[in-house]
Each structure stands twice: as structure tokens, then as C-alpha cells.
Coordinates of C-alpha atoms and ligand atoms in Angstrom, one line a residue:
M25 CA 166.9 63.1 94.3
D26 CA 166.4 59.3 94.6
D27 CA 168.4 59.5 97.8
L28 CA 165.6 61.5 99.4
V29 CA 163.1 58.8 98.8
T30 CA 165.2 55.8 99.5
N31 CA 167.5 57.2 102.2
K32 CA 170.3 55.1 100.6
N33 CA 173.8 56.2 101.4
L34 CA 172.6 57.6 104.8
D35 CA 173.4 56.4 108.3
F36 CA 170.4 56.8 110.5
N37 CA 171.9 59.2 113.0
K38 CA 170.2 62.6 113.7
G39 CA 173.0 64.7 112.2
D40 CA 172.7 62.9 108.8
K41 CA 168.9 63.3 108.8
F42 CA 169.1 67.1 109.5
Q43 CA 171.8 67.4 106.8
Q44 CA 169.6 65.4 104.4
L45 CA 166.7 67.9 104.8
E46 CA 169.0 70.9 104.4
E47 CA 170.4 69.5 101.2
A48 CA 167.0 68.7 99.8
N49 CA 165.7 72.1 100.7
S50 CA 168.6 73.8 98.9
E51 CA 168.3 71.5 95.9
A52 CA 164.6 72.5 95.6
L53 CA 165.5 76.1 95.6
K54 CA 167.7 75.6 92.5
G55 CA 164.7 74.6 90.3
G56 CA 166.0 73.5 86.9
G57 CA 169.6 74.7 87.7
V58 CA 171.7 77.7 87.5
H59 CA 172.0 77.7 83.7
R60 CA 168.3 77.6 83.1
I61 CA 167.8 80.4 85.7
E62 CA 170.3 82.5 83.8
T63 CA 168.4 81.9 80.6
Q64 CA 165.1 82.9 82.3
H65 CA 166.7 86.2 83.5
K66 CA 168.1 86.9 80.0
K67 CA 164.6 86.8 78.7
G68 CA 163.7 89.6 81.1
K69 CA 161.8 87.1 83.3
L70 CA 162.1 86.5 87.1
T71 CA 162.1 82.9 88.5
A72 CA 159.0 81.4 90.1
R73 CA 160.4 82.1 93.6
E74 CA 161.6 85.6 92.9
R75 CA 158.0 86.4 91.7
L76 CA 156.5 85.1 95.0
N77 CA 159.0 87.0 97.0
L78 CA 157.8 90.2 95.2
L79 CA 154.2 89.3 95.6
L80 CA 154.0 88.2 99.3
D81 CA 154.7 90.1 102.4
K82 CA 158.4 89.6 103.3
G83 CA 159.0 86.3 105.1
S84 CA 155.4 85.3 105.0
F85 CA 155.7 82.5 102.4
N86 CA 155.1 78.9 103.6
E87 CA 155.7 76.3 100.9
I88 CA 153.6 73.2 100.5
G89 CA 154.8 70.2 98.4
K90 CA 158.4 71.3 97.9
F91 CA 159.6 67.6 97.5
V92 CA 156.9 66.5 95.1
T93 CA 158.2 64.9 91.9
H94 CA 156.6 63.5 88.8
R95 CA 156.0 59.7 88.5
S96 CA 156.6 59.2 84.8
S97 CA 159.3 57.0 83.4
E98 CA 158.5 57.7 79.7
F99 CA 161.1 59.0 77.4
G100 CA 163.8 58.8 80.1
L101 CA 161.9 61.0 82.5
D102 CA 162.7 58.6 85.4
K103 CA 166.3 59.9 85.1
E104 CA 165.3 63.5 85.3
K105 CA 163.5 64.6 88.4
Y106 CA 163.4 68.0 90.1
L107 CA 162.0 68.6 93.6
G108 CA 158.7 70.5 93.3
D109 CA 158.2 69.3 89.7
G110 CA 158.0 72.8 88.1
V111 CA 155.6 74.6 90.3
V112 CA 156.1 76.3 93.7
T113 CA 152.9 76.2 95.8
G114 CA 151.9 77.5 99.2
Y115 CA 150.4 80.4 101.2
G116 CA 151.5 83.7 102.6
T117 CA 150.2 87.1 103.2
I118 CA 149.6 90.2 101.0
N119 CA 149.2 93.3 103.0
G120 CA 148.7 91.1 106.0
R121 CA 145.9 89.1 104.5
L122 CA 146.1 85.3 103.8
T123 CA 146.6 84.4 100.2
Y124 CA 147.2 81.1 98.5
V125 CA 149.7 81.1 95.7
Y126 CA 151.2 78.9 93.0
S127 CA 154.0 79.9 90.6
Q128 CA 155.1 77.8 87.7
D129 CA 158.8 77.3 87.3
F130 CA 159.8 77.6 83.7
T131 CA 163.3 76.3 84.5
V132 CA 161.8 72.8 85.2
F133 CA 160.6 71.2 82.0
G134 CA 159.5 74.6 80.8
G135 CA 157.0 74.8 83.7
S136 CA 155.0 72.1 81.9
L137 CA 152.1 70.6 83.8
S138 CA 152.5 66.9 84.8
E139 CA 150.0 64.9 86.9
A140 CA 152.0 65.7 90.0
H141 CA 152.3 69.4 89.1
A142 CA 148.5 69.6 88.7
E143 CA 147.9 67.8 92.0
K144 CA 150.0 70.5 93.8
I145 CA 147.9 73.3 92.3
V146 CA 144.6 71.5 93.0
K147 CA 145.7 71.0 96.7
I148 CA 146.2 74.7 97.0
L149 CA 142.9 75.5 95.5
D150 CA 141.2 73.1 97.9
L151 CA 142.9 74.8 100.8
A152 CA 141.8 78.2 99.5
L153 CA 138.2 77.0 99.2
K154 CA 138.1 75.4 102.6
N155 CA 139.7 78.3 104.3
G156 CA 138.1 81.1 102.3
A157 CA 141.0 83.1 100.9
P158 CA 142.0 84.3 97.5
I159 CA 144.3 82.4 95.2
V160 CA 146.9 84.0 92.9
G161 CA 148.4 81.7 90.2
I162 CA 151.5 82.8 88.3
N163 CA 151.6 81.0 84.9
D164 CA 154.8 80.5 82.9
S165 CA 154.4 77.1 81.2
G166 CA 155.0 75.2 78.0
G167 CA 151.6 73.5 78.6
A168 CA 150.9 69.8 79.0
R169 CA 154.0 67.8 79.9
I170 CA 154.5 66.3 76.5
Q171 CA 156.2 63.1 77.8
E172 CA 153.3 62.3 80.1
G173 CA 150.3 62.3 77.8
V174 CA 146.9 61.8 79.2
E175 CA 147.9 62.1 82.9
S176 CA 148.8 65.7 82.1
L177 CA 145.5 66.4 80.3
G178 CA 143.7 64.9 83.2
G179 CA 145.6 67.2 85.5
Y180 CA 144.5 70.2 83.5
A181 CA 140.9 69.0 83.7
D182 CA 141.1 68.6 87.5
L183 CA 142.4 72.1 87.7
F184 CA 139.6 73.5 85.4
Y185 CA 137.0 71.7 87.5
K186 CA 138.4 73.1 90.8
N187 CA 138.6 76.6 89.3
T188 CA 135.0 76.3 88.5
L189 CA 134.0 75.1 91.9
A190 CA 136.0 78.0 93.5
S191 CA 134.4 80.5 91.2
G192 CA 132.3 82.9 93.3
V193 CA 133.6 81.5 96.6
V194 CA 137.1 83.0 96.7
P195 CA 138.6 85.5 94.3
Q196 CA 140.9 83.8 91.8
I197 CA 143.6 85.8 90.0
S198 CA 145.8 84.6 87.1
V199 CA 149.0 86.3 86.3
I200 CA 150.6 85.3 82.9
M201 CA 154.3 85.8 82.9
G202 CA 155.4 83.6 80.0
P203 CA 153.8 81.2 77.6
C204 CA 150.2 80.0 78.3
A205 CA 149.1 78.1 75.3
G206 CA 146.7 75.4 74.2
G207 CA 144.1 74.1 76.7
A208 CA 146.2 75.7 79.5
V209 CA 144.5 79.0 78.7
Y210 CA 141.2 77.8 80.1
S211 CA 142.3 77.9 83.8
P212 CA 143.1 81.6 83.6
A213 CA 140.0 82.1 81.5
I214 CA 137.7 80.7 84.2
T215 CA 139.3 82.8 87.0
D216 CA 138.1 86.3 87.9
F217 CA 141.0 88.5 86.7
V218 CA 143.9 87.9 84.3
F219 CA 147.1 90.0 84.3
M220 CA 149.7 89.9 81.5
V221 CA 153.2 91.4 81.1
E222 CA 154.0 93.2 77.9
G223 CA 156.5 91.6 75.6
T224 CA 157.1 88.4 77.6
S225 CA 153.8 86.7 78.0
Y226 CA 151.3 85.4 75.5
M227 CA 148.1 83.3 75.5
F228 CA 146.5 81.5 72.6
V229 CA 144.6 78.3 71.9
T230 CA 146.7 77.5 68.9
G231 CA 150.1 79.1 68.2
P232 CA 151.4 80.8 65.1
K233 CA 152.7 77.6 63.4
V234 CA 149.2 76.0 63.5
V235 CA 147.5 79.2 62.5
R236 CA 149.8 79.4 59.4
T237 CA 148.9 75.8 58.5
V238 CA 145.1 76.1 59.0
T239 CA 144.3 79.7 58.0
H240 CA 147.5 80.7 56.1
E241 CA 147.7 83.8 58.3
D242 CA 151.3 84.8 59.1
V243 CA 151.3 86.2 62.6
T244 CA 153.8 86.4 65.5
A245 CA 153.1 85.1 69.0
E246 CA 153.0 88.7 70.2
T247 CA 150.5 89.9 67.7
L248 CA 148.4 86.7 68.1
G249 CA 148.2 86.5 71.8
G250 CA 150.4 89.2 73.5
A251 CA 149.4 91.5 76.2
A252 CA 148.3 94.2 73.7
A253 CA 146.1 91.8 71.8
H254 CA 144.3 90.5 74.8
S255 CA 144.0 93.9 76.7
M256 CA 142.7 95.8 73.6
K257 CA 141.1 93.3 71.2
S258 CA 139.8 90.2 72.9
G259 CA 139.4 91.5 76.5
V260 CA 140.8 88.2 77.8
T261 CA 143.2 90.1 80.1
H262 CA 142.0 92.7 82.5
F263 CA 145.3 94.3 83.2
S264 CA 148.6 94.6 81.3
A265 CA 151.8 95.9 82.8
P266 CA 155.1 96.9 81.3
N267 CA 157.2 94.5 83.5
E268 CA 156.8 91.9 86.1
V269 CA 157.4 94.1 89.1
E270 CA 154.7 96.5 88.2
C271 CA 152.4 93.6 87.3
L272 CA 152.7 92.1 90.8
Q273 CA 152.2 95.5 92.4
K274 CA 148.9 95.8 90.5
V275 CA 147.8 92.4 91.7
K276 CA 148.4 93.6 95.3
S277 CA 146.5 96.8 94.6
L278 CA 143.5 94.8 93.2
L279 CA 143.4 92.5 96.2
S280 CA 143.1 95.5 98.5
Y281 CA 139.5 96.1 97.1
L282 CA 138.4 92.5 97.5
P283 CA 137.0 90.5 100.4
Q284 CA 138.7 87.2 101.2
N285 CA 135.7 85.2 100.2
C286 CA 132.0 85.6 99.3
E287 CA 131.0 85.7 103.0
D288 CA 133.7 88.0 104.2
V289 CA 133.2 91.7 104.9
L290 CA 134.9 94.2 102.6
P291 CA 138.2 95.6 103.7
V292 CA 137.9 99.3 104.6
A293 CA 140.8 101.6 103.7
D294 CA 142.1 104.4 105.8
F295 CA 140.0 107.4 105.1
V296 CA 141.6 109.7 102.5
P297 CA 140.5 113.3 103.1
E298 CA 138.8 114.6 99.9
G299 CA 140.5 117.5 98.2
S300 CA 137.7 118.7 95.9
N301 CA 134.4 120.4 96.6
G302 CA 133.0 118.9 93.4
K303 CA 132.2 122.3 91.9
K304 CA 134.2 121.2 88.8
L305 CA 131.4 118.8 88.1
D306 CA 128.8 121.7 87.7
D307 CA 130.7 122.9 84.6
L308 CA 131.4 119.5 83.1
I309 CA 128.5 118.7 80.9
P310 CA 128.6 120.6 77.6
D311 CA 125.6 122.7 76.6
N312 CA 125.5 120.9 73.3
P313 CA 124.3 117.4 73.8
E314 CA 126.3 116.1 70.9
K315 CA 129.5 117.1 72.6
A316 CA 131.6 114.7 74.6
Y317 CA 133.2 114.9 78.0
N318 CA 135.3 112.4 79.9
I319 CA 133.3 110.4 82.5
R320 CA 136.6 109.6 84.2
E321 CA 136.6 113.2 85.4
V322 CA 133.3 112.5 87.2
V323 CA 134.6 109.2 88.6
D324 CA 137.8 110.8 89.9
E325 CA 136.0 113.8 91.4
V326 CA 133.4 111.7 93.2
L327 CA 135.6 109.0 94.6
D328 CA 138.3 109.3 97.3
A329 CA 141.4 110.8 95.9
D330 CA 143.4 108.4 93.7
S331 CA 141.3 105.5 94.7
F332 CA 140.0 104.4 91.2
L333 CA 141.5 101.2 89.9
E334 CA 140.4 100.8 86.3
I335 CA 139.8 97.3 85.0
H336 CA 139.9 96.4 81.3
K337 CA 141.2 100.0 80.7
N338 CA 142.1 99.4 77.0
F339 CA 139.1 97.2 76.0
A340 CA 135.7 98.5 75.1
Q341 CA 136.5 101.9 76.2
N342 CA 133.0 103.2 75.6
I343 CA 132.3 101.7 79.1
V344 CA 134.5 102.3 82.1
V345 CA 134.6 99.8 85.0
G346 CA 136.7 99.5 88.1
F347 CA 137.0 99.6 91.9
G348 CA 137.1 102.7 93.9
R349 CA 136.4 104.0 97.4
L350 CA 133.9 106.3 99.0
R351 CA 135.1 107.5 102.3
G352 CA 137.3 104.4 102.5
R353 CA 134.6 102.0 101.6
N354 CA 135.0 99.8 98.4
I355 CA 132.6 99.9 95.6
G356 CA 132.5 98.8 92.0
I357 CA 131.9 101.5 89.3
V358 CA 130.3 101.0 85.9
A359 CA 130.1 104.2 83.8
N360 CA 129.2 104.9 80.2
Q361 CA 132.0 106.9 78.5
P362 CA 130.6 109.7 76.3
A363 CA 134.2 110.4 75.1
V364 CA 134.4 107.1 73.2
L365 CA 131.7 106.2 70.6
A366 CA 129.4 108.6 72.5
G367 CA 129.2 106.0 75.3
V368 CA 127.0 103.7 73.2
L369 CA 126.5 100.1 74.4
D370 CA 127.9 97.5 71.9
I371 CA 128.8 93.9 72.2
H372 CA 132.1 94.3 73.9
A373 CA 130.9 97.0 76.3
S374 CA 128.0 94.8 77.3
Q375 CA 130.3 91.8 77.9
K376 CA 132.7 93.9 79.9
G377 CA 130.1 95.5 82.0
A378 CA 128.2 92.2 82.7
R379 CA 131.3 90.3 83.8
F380 CA 132.2 93.1 86.2
V381 CA 128.7 93.5 87.6
R382 CA 128.6 89.7 88.3
F383 CA 132.0 89.7 90.0
C384 CA 130.9 92.5 92.3
D385 CA 127.7 90.7 93.1
C386 CA 129.5 87.4 93.8
F387 CA 131.7 89.2 96.4
N388 CA 129.2 91.7 97.9
I389 CA 130.8 94.8 96.5
P390 CA 128.1 97.6 96.1
L391 CA 127.7 99.0 92.6
L392 CA 127.7 102.6 91.4
V393 CA 126.6 103.4 87.9
F394 CA 127.2 106.7 86.1
E395 CA 124.9 106.8 83.1
D396 CA 125.2 108.8 79.9
V397 CA 124.1 106.4 77.1
P398 CA 122.5 107.1 73.7
G399 CA 121.5 103.4 73.4
F400 CA 122.7 100.3 71.8
L401 CA 124.9 100.4 68.7
P402 CA 122.9 99.8 65.4
G403 CA 124.2 98.0 62.4
T404 CA 124.6 94.6 60.8
H405 CA 127.9 93.9 62.4
Q406 CA 126.4 94.3 65.9
E407 CA 123.2 92.4 65.0
W408 CA 124.9 89.5 63.3
N409 CA 127.4 89.1 66.1
G410 CA 124.7 89.1 68.7
I411 CA 124.1 92.5 70.3
I412 CA 120.8 91.1 71.4
T413 CA 122.3 88.2 73.4
N414 CA 125.2 90.2 74.6
G415 CA 123.2 93.3 75.6
A416 CA 121.0 90.9 77.5
K417 CA 124.1 89.8 79.5
L418 CA 124.4 93.3 81.0
L419 CA 120.7 93.5 81.6
Y420 CA 120.6 90.1 83.3
A421 CA 123.7 90.8 85.4
F422 CA 122.1 94.0 86.8
C423 CA 118.7 92.4 87.3
E424 CA 120.1 89.5 89.4
A425 CA 122.6 91.6 91.5
T426 CA 121.5 91.8 95.1
V427 CA 124.2 94.2 96.3
P428 CA 123.4 97.8 97.1
R429 CA 123.0 99.5 93.7
I430 CA 122.9 103.2 92.9
T431 CA 122.8 105.1 89.6
V432 CA 123.5 108.7 88.8
I433 CA 122.2 109.8 85.4
T434 CA 124.5 112.6 84.2
R435 CA 123.0 113.2 80.8
K436 CA 121.5 110.8 78.3
A437 CA 119.4 107.8 79.4
Y438 CA 117.9 106.9 76.1
G439 CA 115.8 103.9 75.1
G440 CA 116.4 100.3 76.3
A441 CA 119.8 101.4 77.7
Y442 CA 117.9 103.5 80.3
D443 CA 116.3 100.3 81.5
V444 CA 119.5 98.3 81.3
M445 CA 121.9 100.7 83.1
N446 CA 120.7 99.9 86.6
S447 CA 117.3 101.5 86.5
K448 CA 115.0 101.4 89.5
H449 CA 112.7 99.1 87.4
I450 CA 115.4 96.3 87.5
G451 CA 116.1 96.5 91.1
A452 CA 118.4 99.5 91.7
D453 CA 118.1 100.9 95.1
M454 CA 118.6 104.6 94.4
N455 CA 118.6 106.5 91.1
F456 CA 119.9 110.2 91.2
A457 CA 119.8 112.5 88.2
W458 CA 121.7 115.7 87.5
P459 CA 119.6 118.6 86.1
T460 CA 121.3 117.9 82.8
A461 CA 119.8 114.4 82.6
E462 CA 117.7 113.6 79.5
I463 CA 115.5 110.5 80.0
A464 CA 113.7 109.7 76.8
V465 CA 112.9 106.9 74.4
M466 CA 115.5 108.3 72.0
G467 CA 117.3 111.4 71.0
A468 CA 115.2 114.4 70.1
K469 CA 116.2 114.6 66.4
G470 CA 115.4 110.9 65.7
A471 CA 112.2 111.1 67.7
A472 CA 111.0 114.2 65.9
E473 CA 111.7 112.7 62.5
I474 CA 109.5 109.7 63.3
I475 CA 106.6 111.2 65.2
F476 CA 106.4 114.5 63.1
K477 CA 107.2 112.9 59.7
K478 CA 104.0 114.1 58.1
E479 CA 104.3 117.7 59.4
I480 CA 107.9 117.9 58.4
L481 CA 107.1 116.7 54.9
K482 CA 104.2 119.2 54.5
A483 CA 106.3 122.2 55.7
K484 CA 107.8 124.5 53.2
D485 CA 111.2 124.4 55.0
H486 CA 111.7 120.9 56.1
E487 CA 114.9 121.6 58.1
K488 CA 113.3 124.5 59.9
E489 CA 110.3 122.4 60.8
L490 CA 112.4 119.5 62.0
A491 CA 114.5 122.0 64.2
L492 CA 111.2 123.3 65.7
R493 CA 109.8 119.8 66.4
E494 CA 113.2 118.7 67.8
K495 CA 113.1 121.6 70.1
A496 CA 109.6 120.9 71.3
Y497 CA 110.5 117.2 71.9
N498 CA 113.6 118.3 73.7
K499 CA 111.8 120.7 76.0
K500 CA 109.3 118.0 77.0
F501 CA 111.7 115.1 77.5
A502 CA 115.3 116.3 77.8
N503 CA 115.1 116.6 81.5
P504 CA 114.8 114.3 84.6
Y505 CA 111.6 115.7 86.0
I506 CA 109.0 113.5 84.3
A507 CA 111.0 110.4 85.6
A508 CA 111.2 112.2 89.0
S509 CA 107.5 112.8 89.1
R510 CA 106.9 109.1 88.6
G511 CA 109.4 108.2 91.3
F512 CA 111.8 106.6 88.8
I513 CA 114.4 109.1 90.0
D514 CA 114.7 109.4 93.7
E515 CA 116.3 112.8 93.7
V516 CA 117.5 115.4 91.2
I517 CA 120.8 116.7 92.6
M518 CA 123.4 119.3 91.7
P519 CA 126.5 117.7 90.3
H520 CA 128.7 119.0 93.1
Q521 CA 126.4 117.2 95.6
T522 CA 127.1 113.8 94.1
R523 CA 129.8 112.6 96.5
E524 CA 128.0 113.5 99.6
K525 CA 124.7 112.0 98.4
L526 CA 126.4 108.8 97.4
I527 CA 128.2 108.4 100.7
A528 CA 124.9 108.9 102.6
A529 CA 123.0 106.5 100.3
F530 CA 125.5 103.8 100.4
E531 CA 125.7 104.0 104.2
M532 CA 121.9 103.9 104.3
L533 CA 122.0 100.7 102.1
Q534 CA 124.8 98.9 104.0
N535 CA 122.5 96.4 105.7
K536 CA 120.5 95.7 102.5
V537 CA 119.0 92.2 102.4
A538 CA 117.7 91.0 99.1
T539 CA 117.2 87.5 97.9
L540 CA 116.4 85.9 94.5
P541 CA 113.7 83.3 94.0
R542 CA 114.8 79.8 94.9
K543 CA 116.4 78.1 92.0
K544 CA 119.4 75.8 91.1
H545 CA 121.0 78.7 89.2
G546 CA 119.8 81.1 86.6
N547 CA 120.4 80.8 82.9
I548 CA 122.3 84.0 81.9
P549 CA 122.3 84.4 78.1
L550 CA 125.9 83.3 77.6
Ligands
HXC278 C1 157.9 69.1 78.4 C2 158.8 71.1 77.8 C3 157.5 71.5 77.4 C4 156.4 70.6 77.5 C5 158.9 73.1 77.1 N1 159.6 72.1 77.6 N2 157.6 72.8 76.9 N3 158.9 69.9 78.4 N4 156.6 69.4 78.0 N5 155.2 71.0 77.1 C6 161.0 72.0 78.0 C7 161.9 72.1 76.8 O1 162.1 70.7 76.4 C8 163.2 72.7 77.4 O2 163.9 71.7 78.1 C9 162.6 73.7 78.3 O3 161.3 73.2 78.6 C10 162.5 75.1 77.8 O4 161.9 75.0 76.5 P1 162.5 75.8 75.3 O5 161.8 75.3 74.0 O6 164.0 75.7 75.3 O7 162.1 77.3 75.6 P2 161.7 78.4 74.7 O8 162.5 78.5 73.4 O9 161.5 79.7 75.5 O10 160.2 78.0 74.1 C11 159.1 77.9 75.0 C12 157.9 77.2 74.3 C13 158.4 75.9 73.7 C14 157.4 78.1 73.3 C15 156.9 77.0 75.4 O11 159.1 75.1 74.7 C16 157.3 75.1 73.2 O12 156.7 75.3 72.1 N6 156.9 74.0 74.0 C17 155.9 73.1 73.6 C18 154.6 73.8 73.8 C19 153.5 72.8 73.5 O13 153.2 72.4 72.4 N7 152.9 72.3 74.7 C20 151.8 71.4 74.6 C21 150.6 72.1 74.3 S1 149.2 71.2 74.3 P3 165.4 71.8 78.4 O14 165.7 70.5 79.0 O15 166.1 72.0 77.1 O16 165.6 73.0 79.3 C22 148.6 71.5 75.8 C23 147.3 70.8 75.9 C24 146.7 71.2 77.2 O17 149.1 72.2 76.6 C25 145.3 70.7 77.2 C26 144.5 71.0 78.4 C27 143.1 70.8 78.1

């Protein structure tokens, strides 16, 4: 390696110089060496370069900073240098579209981050920002380069800062394919989407050993911060995949829904002819309002065939979010899920929905809401953990979104949740309702118990009186027509008309211009 910098042992003829470059190039490709590459493979993991080969279009990768090395001489590091210093950086194309990439090389000092390693990533982020294209970072690292100390910590901070500046300008995707621990987790956490591979990746702020010392909990790395934990319990990861190949495939799929930057137009997919006439939707809503149905059936029936890419699939399943296409045009979908907890809004559902709405608004992706919501989840757990602040996140996110916004109320739109779920009052452009919609302050039974309390108590047969009053309340409010008479609903439509109505409405809204009052930035209740 030193030969490369000092040119010692070389005559200055052209042949030697060309050979010098060739040798350096092939040395860089070896990373930490054959033995460590074998160890990586034995763990079921690919190398940094193999991953980039899978991610990028064939032959499109251009490497930047291949000969960068660390500058530390502590603990004998001056005698151990590897070209590239544990991260492969550059740019290429994914489905023909420019994408910046970095991929940490675990075979070099465990992919740990040195000052030079961080500088390489920051350089790529700077290019992505200046040239307006997404960045995909593949993380496989033991964290801060322990021998370096504060230079490494500074490198992380430089990276967090750049991630934050790039937020909302270009899409940022983090793919976790090995360890990602300590402060290192905060770069992925700032980015827009996190992917994890089951069984071989984990993320935590403090590992099992420290956890045992501090809280006396005995927990494995997988239980503490594996793909299952973060896709189901914490929501830190948006996608988990059974292996690296499928994981990278999903990254490509996600990018196909996104613009290159916040000022770019959305990509349009080749139109997929729709197979269904939507008639299935006319029979979907059960007569009994207490009965559930699966909102995914509505989503799948309305969107272009097989176009729905669900995000956060295993987290807060009482709300469904993801990208889809309507006649080839990309939209973001937020839908209450009556099949899980009756579609109630709780803390996690509100956080999940809010983050997604804000992403779509950053990148000009129109929003479609399917609404069937009984309200916010009651109880001490929710109140003490901040359903007020967290519910407000979803409300705020919808209120400030300036993209085209449409809601379809399929059944319940009760209470505050009616307002929150993209109502006309908070800036939605179009609200449709199915004839099965019920737009009311609350469910009929609860309402009757409160407003007819005296009558029910006086009656000989309390249950019968309650049932009568419930029926009367239902008759008055369990429909979309009062809201339609006030103009809060633009049109009551048959379920089977939904797809065509949405295609027409989004087309009508495609040149929408909306601005927010001048400000530095708003103060979303975080
Ligand atoms: C330098 C490191 C390293 C690190 C691993 N290596 N982590 N070198 N700095 N942080 C080296 C090892 O010495 C080894 O070198 C090679 O990488 C592979 O490591 P192994 O331990 O053999 O691999 P494995 O058994 O798979 O274990 C992986 C690991 C473990 C779980 C990541 O290496 C580990 O616990 N590393 C330390 C993690 C850590 O505490 N990092 C600092 C966190 S604090 P050889 O030469 O044998 O191949 C932090 C703060 C960030 O990150 C703050 C930002 C704000």
C-alpha cells in the first residue's frame, strides 16, 4: 500500500505506472483479504461489492475513493491499511436511474467507521444533494473505529449532519446487512427508509452485554434488535427480508415509486390493464358494523394490479400504508385496517401514518386515504404514553401536506378521527363516501347511552330502550348524506366506481398548487 503513495520501487516509465494502477485496483477489490471474505460468506453474508453488483444495473457502477486509506497510527494501525478503508462508495444506475451508493466492507476492520471512511460517505451524500439523486447506504459495521477515538465520533456526527441536510431533498435509504450498533444507528434512523435482513442484521443503541449489566435483562442480539424486533415492535425498520438478495430486490422496487429528488416529477409505470370491474367491493362491507373486513382487499381492488408495495407491514397493523399505482401513476396510500383492532388509531398507528404522510409530501407523492376508523384507542396505557401528542402528529402531517389529497370513507368515520383522517376541513381536496359510510361523533351505542341516559334508566326494559335509541341514532347519523348535504363529502359513490372516480380526481388535481404560510419551519409535535 505504501508503494502506491510513495511510488518507491518504481521506475518512472509508462509500463510501470500502468501496472501500478492495475495492481492497486486489484488490491482494492480484495478488501480485507480472501480469508475474511470466506468468513463473511460463511455467515450467510455477501461482500460489500457483491451487494452493489446485485443492487445496481449491470456494469453501471463507478467507484469514487477506491484508494482512500485511514490516517491513524494508533495501536499499530499505520502498519495495517486497506485501500478503500472499509467502505465502497460511488454511483451507478438502478433501472436506468442515477443512484448514489455506499456499502460498508465488514472484511476491513469489521466495516468500522474511521475519519476517512466517514469522509467518503459524506462526499457521496454531497454529490447526491448537489445532483438530486437518491442515496442507498448498505450498513455492515462494528461501529466507531475503536483505535481512532474522537476522529471516528466526529465522522459519525458529520454523517448525521449531512443526512439531516439531505432529508426531504433526496430519498435516503438505509440497508442493514450486519451489525449496526451504538450511535451508528442514528444515520439509518434519520434516513427515510430502513431495510433489514432476517437473522444476519441487528440494530441497537446498547448491546446485550451492557443491557445485562444495566437492567439485568438477559437478551440475545436477535431478540433485542433483529429484523423481527424492529419490524414488529419498534417500527425502526420499514422492510425486512429473508435474505440479502430479496432485500436488495425490494430496495429497487421501492425506488421505482420515488422521484429522484423533491423537485423531480414522479416516474410513471407502464400502464397495467386492470383485471377487475370492482364489483367485489359492493359486497365487501358486512351488514353488521361490528364485523371486520380486510382493507387490503379494497386497496388491491382499486389500484393497478399487483402495484401495492406495503411499508411497515408488520408494525401497527391497524393502519396500512404503502405505495401503489393508479393507471401507472404513483400515489401513497394510508388506510385504516378494520381487521386489526377495528382500525382504531393508537400511538404506533399515528406515528406510522404521520411519518409516511410527511415522506409523501416531501417528495410530491399524492395521497389517497381509505377511512374506516372508530376513533382513538382509549385507556391509561395510551394516555400515559402520549396518544394526544402522537395522534397530533398524524393530524399535523395531513394538515401541512400540500400534495393532492383524496379520502374515501368506506364505513366508520367517527369522532376526532373523522377530522384527522384527511377530512376536507384539514385541506383534503376531495372526499368520497360509499353509501355504507357512517359519519358521526361516535358509535350509535355509545352515543345513545350518553344522550338518552335518563330515558333508558326510566324505561322498564333498559336493554330494549337502549336498542331502540341506538337504532334511532343510527338511522339519523349512520350514513354519508348529512356530511354530503354540507359539502363535507363531494360525492357519494358506489364502491365499484371507486377506481374510476379516483383516476379522474387525481388527474383533475395533477396541477394543484398549494402553499403554506411563510415560516422557517413548523413545529410538529414530536
Ligand atoms: C475496529 C473492529 C471494530 C471496531 C470489529 N472490528 N469492530 N475494528 N473498530 N469497532 C474488527 C475486529 O477486530 C476483527 O478484526 C474484525 O473487525 C471482525 O470482528 P469480529 O469481532 O471478529 O467479528 P464478529 O465476531 O462477527 O463480531 C462483530 C462485532 C464485534 C459484534 C461487531 O466485532 C464487536 O463487538 N465489535 C465492537 C463493536 C463496538 O463496540 N463498536 C464501538 C461501538 S461505539 P480482525 O483483524 O480479527 O479481522 C460506537 C459509537 C458511535 O459505534 C457513536 C456515534 C455517535
